[in-house]
Amino acid sequence: MNDTILHVQDIYKSFDGNGVLRGVSMEIREGEVVVIVGPSGCGKSTLLRCINGLEVIDSGSIYLRDEKISGRTKDLHLVRQKIGMVFQSYDLFPHMKVMDNLLLGPTKALNKSKTEVEKEALEMLERVGLKEKAYALPRTLSGGQKQRVALVRAMLMRPEILLLDEITAALDPEMVSEVLNVVIDLARGGMTMAIVTHEMRFAEAVADRVVFLEDGMIMEEGKPEEFFSAPKTQRAQHFLQSFTYASKRDKKSDKNNFED
Amino acid sequence: MDGAFILAHVPDYLSGAWVTLRFGLYGVACSLLLGLLCCLLRYFRVPVLRQIAGGYIELARNTPLLVQLFFLYAGLPRVGIKFSAEACAVIGLTFLGGAYMAEAFRSGIESVDKTQVEAGACIGLTMGQNIRYVIFPQALATAIPALFANVIFLIKETSVFSVLAMMDLMNVADTLRTSGGRTVEVLFMLMVTYLLILLPVSVLATLVERRLRYTGFGN
Ligand SMILES: Nc1ncnc2c1ncn2[C@@H]1O[C@H](COP(=O)(O)OP(=O)(O)OP(=O)(O)O)[C@@H](O)[C@H]1O
Ligand SMILES: [Mg+2]
């Protein structure tokens, strides 16, 4: 039986002659949470954007289940309906109430009935603690609240896989955990995810597998307990050391509590 | 000022105002459609048509309406293309207005963050749905002041319709002035009538803008 959801096969991507992804291959199985880490500029965002076709790859191929999704120019929206993506900047639609943000995809892209989705949306909002904000405008929400809404918006499409690109990077420290707890919840519920993050403790907590990317190549890959305590490559060791210093430095202000 | 003269000619001005307003609004409506079309052609980088739209916009914005109308009304018949004066008025105003409206729409669309477009794509919307539900409403909010300014500008520009021998406001006044000679009364009424047409549009523009500010988006 093949339970591979996403298969990235030797992809290359360059911008203006700069190789940003240089032969990246990876597989994500159903229900698996893969965390992608690596220094700034190593190509993490580009990798996620290539997966749902926001960037066009130069070579290689990408499969979702058994369907080749790279190299298409037509009906990309059908592919994106099955791939959820959330960015660091939330990107809620500012002219729509929270509920309309949530309804748009399912009712317009998937043609679902409004009453059915609205009920589902309210349930999900309740799960992330935002039921009372269902009919508020996005600008009245805090960053953490917006990002939880963005997660619900992506999840309501019932995607096969969710791509998260540094979704807490723009948040004030005290709001980080309320968002990450939602992600942990989704992971427990069996959601397949590819997560880019600089929150190493979160990465360790949520990952089934960690992928270390540097200079557009996967340098190391392994279980989180192995990767974080005993990285095999020197580059990963260096990378993790830079984080140890950083987290020691701001330990006092660190209120993150992923497990409650 | 001669009050009796003014009162006696109110019906003339009303009929002139009706011509100005009617053809002005036809022109405005067609301009909005043409402007939106040109803007979309450029936004989607439609080959060839995009360049045509760009060339048209420059041509229309950099030639006077008066000259455009002469071309339609006096020039084209020489090569066998003849329109009625009314048709020339609407075509001319649309030709001019379309270019200005296209630029207003463009400023609106360009103000919409690229990440908004990506967010719409990421929830599986088609490009058409993305334009309609995500991009256009936000673009419109930004473009509204410029669009209203164009409406007022175009209605004022209708004053050159008189060269088409249409009995618009300007021509009504001209005729009265050359026949009766009461220049002050005639021009006074002309200004007042334009004001009565355009003031409500200005007030509406202010109200709409204020409302947009209050429900303002601001992330
Ligand atoms: N649209 C683009 N045009 C040109 N260069 C780009 C573009 N997008 C990304 N790059 C370049 O590609 C490289 C990788 O960028 P990417 O955003 O994928 O890195 P990242 O690993 O996500 O970094 P960070 O941790 O800072 O988010 C960078 O050098 C960046 O400048
Ligand atoms: Mg990035």
PDB file of N, CA and C in Angstrom, chain A residues 199-243:
ATOM      1  N   GLU A 199      10.958  28.100  15.368  1.00  0.00           N
ATOM      2  CA  GLU A 199      10.695  27.772  16.775  1.00  0.00           C
ATOM      3  C   GLU A 199      11.145  26.340  17.010  1.00  0.00           C
ATOM      4  N   MET A 200      12.365  26.187  17.521  1.00  0.00           N
ATOM      5  CA  MET A 200      12.937  24.850  17.574  1.00  0.00           C
ATOM      6  C   MET A 200      12.241  23.925  18.583  1.00  0.00           C
ATOM      7  N   ARG A 201      11.764  24.523  19.677  1.00  0.00           N
ATOM      8  CA  ARG A 201      11.095  23.649  20.667  1.00  0.00           C
ATOM      9  C   ARG A 201       9.779  23.138  20.112  1.00  0.00           C
ATOM     10  N   PHE A 202       9.114  23.996  19.387  1.00  0.00           N
ATOM     11  CA  PHE A 202       7.881  23.591  18.716  1.00  0.00           C
ATOM     12  C   PHE A 202       8.187  22.519  17.681  1.00  0.00           C
ATOM     13  N   ALA A 203       9.248  22.754  16.911  1.00  0.00           N
ATOM     14  CA  ALA A 203       9.629  21.784  15.879  1.00  0.00           C
ATOM     15  C   ALA A 203       9.831  20.413  16.501  1.00  0.00           C
ATOM     16  N   GLU A 204      10.539  20.408  17.605  1.00  0.00           N
ATOM     17  CA  GLU A 204      10.827  19.139  18.260  1.00  0.00           C
ATOM     18  C   GLU A 204       9.536  18.473  18.736  1.00  0.00           C
ATOM     19  N   ALA A 205       8.615  19.310  19.214  1.00  0.00           N
ATOM     20  CA  ALA A 205       7.385  18.760  19.771  1.00  0.00           C
ATOM     21  C   ALA A 205       6.446  18.213  18.697  1.00  0.00           C
ATOM     22  N   VAL A 206       6.423  18.853  17.556  1.00  0.00           N
ATOM     23  CA  VAL A 206       5.375  18.526  16.592  1.00  0.00           C
ATOM     24  C   VAL A 206       5.858  17.582  15.486  1.00  0.00           C
ATOM     25  N   ALA A 207       7.164  17.542  15.259  1.00  0.00           N
ATOM     26  CA  ALA A 207       7.664  16.847  14.067  1.00  0.00           C
ATOM     27  C   ALA A 207       7.662  15.335  14.211  1.00  0.00           C
ATOM     28  N   ASP A 208       7.299  14.663  13.136  1.00  0.00           N
ATOM     29  CA  ASP A 208       7.594  13.243  13.017  1.00  0.00           C
ATOM     30  C   ASP A 208       8.968  13.078  12.386  1.00  0.00           C
ATOM     31  N   ARG A 209       9.320  14.068  11.584  1.00  0.00           N
ATOM     32  CA  ARG A 209      10.591  14.018  10.878  1.00  0.00           C
ATOM     33  C   ARG A 209      11.067  15.446  10.664  1.00  0.00           C
ATOM     34  N   VAL A 210      12.361  15.642  10.763  1.00  0.00           N
ATOM     35  CA  VAL A 210      12.933  16.968  10.539  1.00  0.00           C
ATOM     36  C   VAL A 210      13.800  16.922   9.288  1.00  0.00           C
ATOM     37  N   VAL A 211      13.645  17.941   8.460  1.00  0.00           N
ATOM     38  CA  VAL A 211      14.471  18.051   7.267  1.00  0.00           C
ATOM     39  C   VAL A 211      15.307  19.307   7.405  1.00  0.00           C
ATOM     40  N   PHE A 212      16.598  19.152   7.269  1.00  0.00           N
ATOM     41  CA  PHE A 212      17.488  20.314   7.392  1.00  0.00           C
ATOM     42  C   PHE A 212      17.951  20.726   5.997  1.00  0.00           C
ATOM     43  N   LEU A 213      17.592  21.948   5.652  1.00  0.00           N
ATOM     44  CA  LEU A 213      17.873  22.455   4.314  1.00  0.00           C
ATOM     45  C   LEU A 213      18.967  23.508   4.412  1.00  0.00           C
ATOM     46  N   GLU A 214      19.947  23.420   3.526  1.00  0.00           N
ATOM     47  CA  GLU A 214      20.934  24.499   3.469  1.00  0.00           C
ATOM     48  C   GLU A 214      21.392  24.655   2.030  1.00  0.00           C
ATOM     49  N   ASP A 215      21.546  25.908   1.614  1.00  0.00           N
ATOM     50  CA  ASP A 215      21.951  26.190   0.228  1.00  0.00           C
ATOM     51  C   ASP A 215      21.123  25.422  -0.795  1.00  0.00           C
ATOM     52  N   GLY A 216      19.847  25.295  -0.507  1.00  0.00           N
ATOM     53  CA  GLY A 216      18.970  24.659  -1.493  1.00  0.00           C
ATOM     54  C   GLY A 216      19.110  23.155  -1.595  1.00  0.00           C
ATOM     55  N   MET A 217      19.754  22.551  -0.607  1.00  0.00           N
ATOM     56  CA  MET A 217      19.859  21.091  -0.630  1.00  0.00           C
ATOM     57  C   MET A 217      19.510  20.535   0.743  1.00  0.00           C
ATOM     58  N   ILE A 218      18.977  19.337   0.755  1.00  0.00           N
ATOM     59  CA  ILE A 218      18.695  18.695   2.031  1.00  0.00           C
ATOM     60  C   ILE A 218      19.991  18.079   2.539  1.00  0.00           C
ATOM     61  N   MET A 219      20.472  18.609   3.661  1.00  0.00           N
ATOM     62  CA  MET A 219      21.759  18.183   4.182  1.00  0.00           C
ATOM     63  C   MET A 219      21.593  17.037   5.163  1.00  0.00           C
ATOM     64  N   GLU A 220      20.464  17.030   5.833  1.00  0.00           N
ATOM     65  CA  GLU A 220      20.265  16.000   6.841  1.00  0.00           C
ATOM     66  C   GLU A 220      18.773  15.851   7.081  1.00  0.00           C
ATOM     67  N   GLU A 221      18.407  14.671   7.522  1.00  0.00           N
ATOM     68  CA  GLU A 221      16.994  14.384   7.672  1.00  0.00           C
ATOM     69  C   GLU A 221      16.880  13.303   8.731  1.00  0.00           C
ATOM     70  N   GLY A 222      15.953  13.440   9.653  1.00  0.00           N
ATOM     71  CA  GLY A 222      15.855  12.377  10.664  1.00  0.00           C
ATOM     72  C   GLY A 222      14.749  12.618  11.667  1.00  0.00           C
ATOM     73  N   LYS A 223      14.655  11.736  12.625  1.00  0.00           N
ATOM     74  CA  LYS A 223      13.659  11.893  13.674  1.00  0.00           C
ATOM     75  C   LYS A 223      14.046  13.086  14.542  1.00  0.00           C
ATOM     76  N   PRO A 224      13.073  13.777  15.081  1.00  0.00           N
ATOM     77  CA  PRO A 224      13.413  15.002  15.837  1.00  0.00           C
ATOM     78  C   PRO A 224      14.311  14.721  17.029  1.00  0.00           C
ATOM     79  N   GLU A 225      14.051  13.633  17.751  1.00  0.00           N
ATOM     80  CA  GLU A 225      14.871  13.395  18.943  1.00  0.00           C
ATOM     81  C   GLU A 225      16.337  13.186  18.547  1.00  0.00           C
ATOM     82  N   GLU A 226      16.566  12.569  17.385  1.00  0.00           N
ATOM     83  CA  GLU A 226      17.949  12.393  16.932  1.00  0.00           C
ATOM     84  C   GLU A 226      18.528  13.700  16.394  1.00  0.00           C
ATOM     85  N   PHE A 227      17.737  14.356  15.542  1.00  0.00           N
ATOM     86  CA  PHE A 227      18.261  15.568  14.907  1.00  0.00           C
ATOM     87  C   PHE A 227      18.626  16.627  15.940  1.00  0.00           C
ATOM     88  N   PHE A 228      17.753  16.835  16.901  1.00  0.00           N
ATOM     89  CA  PHE A 228      18.005  17.944  17.823  1.00  0.00           C
ATOM     90  C   PHE A 228      19.054  17.614  18.885  1.00  0.00           C
ATOM     91  N   SER A 229      19.178  16.338  19.269  1.00  0.00           N
ATOM     92  CA  SER A 229      20.168  16.048  20.309  1.00  0.00           C
ATOM     93  C   SER A 229      21.493  15.620  19.710  1.00  0.00           C
ATOM     94  N   ALA A 230      21.446  14.958  18.554  1.00  0.00           N
ATOM     95  CA  ALA A 230      22.714  14.514  17.980  1.00  0.00           C
ATOM     96  C   ALA A 230      22.720  14.628  16.463  1.00  0.00           C
ATOM     97  N   PRO A 231      22.774  15.860  15.981  1.00  0.00           N
ATOM     98  CA  PRO A 231      22.789  16.037  14.532  1.00  0.00           C
ATOM     99  C   PRO A 231      24.042  15.409  13.933  1.00  0.00           C
ATOM    100  N   LYS A 232      23.883  14.793  12.768  1.00  0.00           N
ATOM    101  CA  LYS A 232      24.994  14.036  12.184  1.00  0.00           C
ATOM    102  C   LYS A 232      25.981  14.935  11.443  1.00  0.00           C
ATOM    103  N   THR A 233      25.448  15.926  10.741  1.00  0.00           N
ATOM    104  CA  THR A 233      26.358  16.754   9.950  1.00  0.00           C
ATOM    105  C   THR A 233      26.845  17.952  10.758  1.00  0.00           C
ATOM    106  N   GLN A 234      28.004  18.427  10.352  1.00  0.00           N
ATOM    107  CA  GLN A 234      28.576  19.570  11.044  1.00  0.00           C
ATOM    108  C   GLN A 234      27.734  20.829  10.813  1.00  0.00           C
ATOM    109  N   ARG A 235      27.198  20.934   9.609  1.00  0.00           N
ATOM    110  CA  ARG A 235      26.408  22.126   9.291  1.00  0.00           C
ATOM    111  C   ARG A 235      25.155  22.200  10.150  1.00  0.00           C
ATOM    112  N   ALA A 236      24.525  21.083  10.373  1.00  0.00           N
ATOM    113  CA  ALA A 236      23.341  21.075  11.236  1.00  0.00           C
ATOM    114  C   ALA A 236      23.738  21.413  12.665  1.00  0.00           C
ATOM    115  N   GLN A 237      24.903  20.903  13.095  1.00  0.00           N
ATOM    116  CA  GLN A 237      25.368  21.232  14.448  1.00  0.00           C
ATOM    117  C   GLN A 237      25.547  22.738  14.596  1.00  0.00           C
ATOM    118  N   HIS A 238      26.201  23.329  13.601  1.00  0.00           N
ATOM    119  CA  HIS A 238      26.395  24.784  13.637  1.00  0.00           C
ATOM    120  C   HIS A 238      25.066  25.510  13.697  1.00  0.00           C
ATOM    121  N   PHE A 239      24.170  25.070  12.832  1.00  0.00           N
ATOM    122  CA  PHE A 239      22.863  25.722  12.752  1.00  0.00           C
ATOM    123  C   PHE A 239      22.154  25.651  14.102  1.00  0.00           C
ATOM    124  N   LEU A 240      22.168  24.485  14.721  1.00  0.00           N
ATOM    125  CA  LEU A 240      21.459  24.327  15.995  1.00  0.00           C
ATOM    126  C   LEU A 240      22.139  25.105  17.105  1.00  0.00           C
ATOM    127  N   GLN A 241      23.466  25.206  17.031  1.00  0.00           N
ATOM    128  CA  GLN A 241      24.180  25.981  18.053  1.00  0.00           C
ATOM    129  C   GLN A 241      23.743  27.436  18.045  1.00  0.00           C
ATOM    130  N   SER A 242      23.575  27.981  16.865  1.00  0.00           N
ATOM    131  CA  SER A 242      23.158  29.376  16.798  1.00  0.00           C
ATOM    132  C   SER A 242      21.814  29.551  17.500  1.00  0.00           C
ATOM    133  N   PHE A 243      21.003  28.526  17.491  1.00  0.00           N
ATOM    134  CA  PHE A 243      19.718  28.625  18.180  1.00  0.00           C
ATOM    135  C   PHE A 243      19.847  28.477  19.675  1.00  0.00           C
TER     136      PHE A 243
END
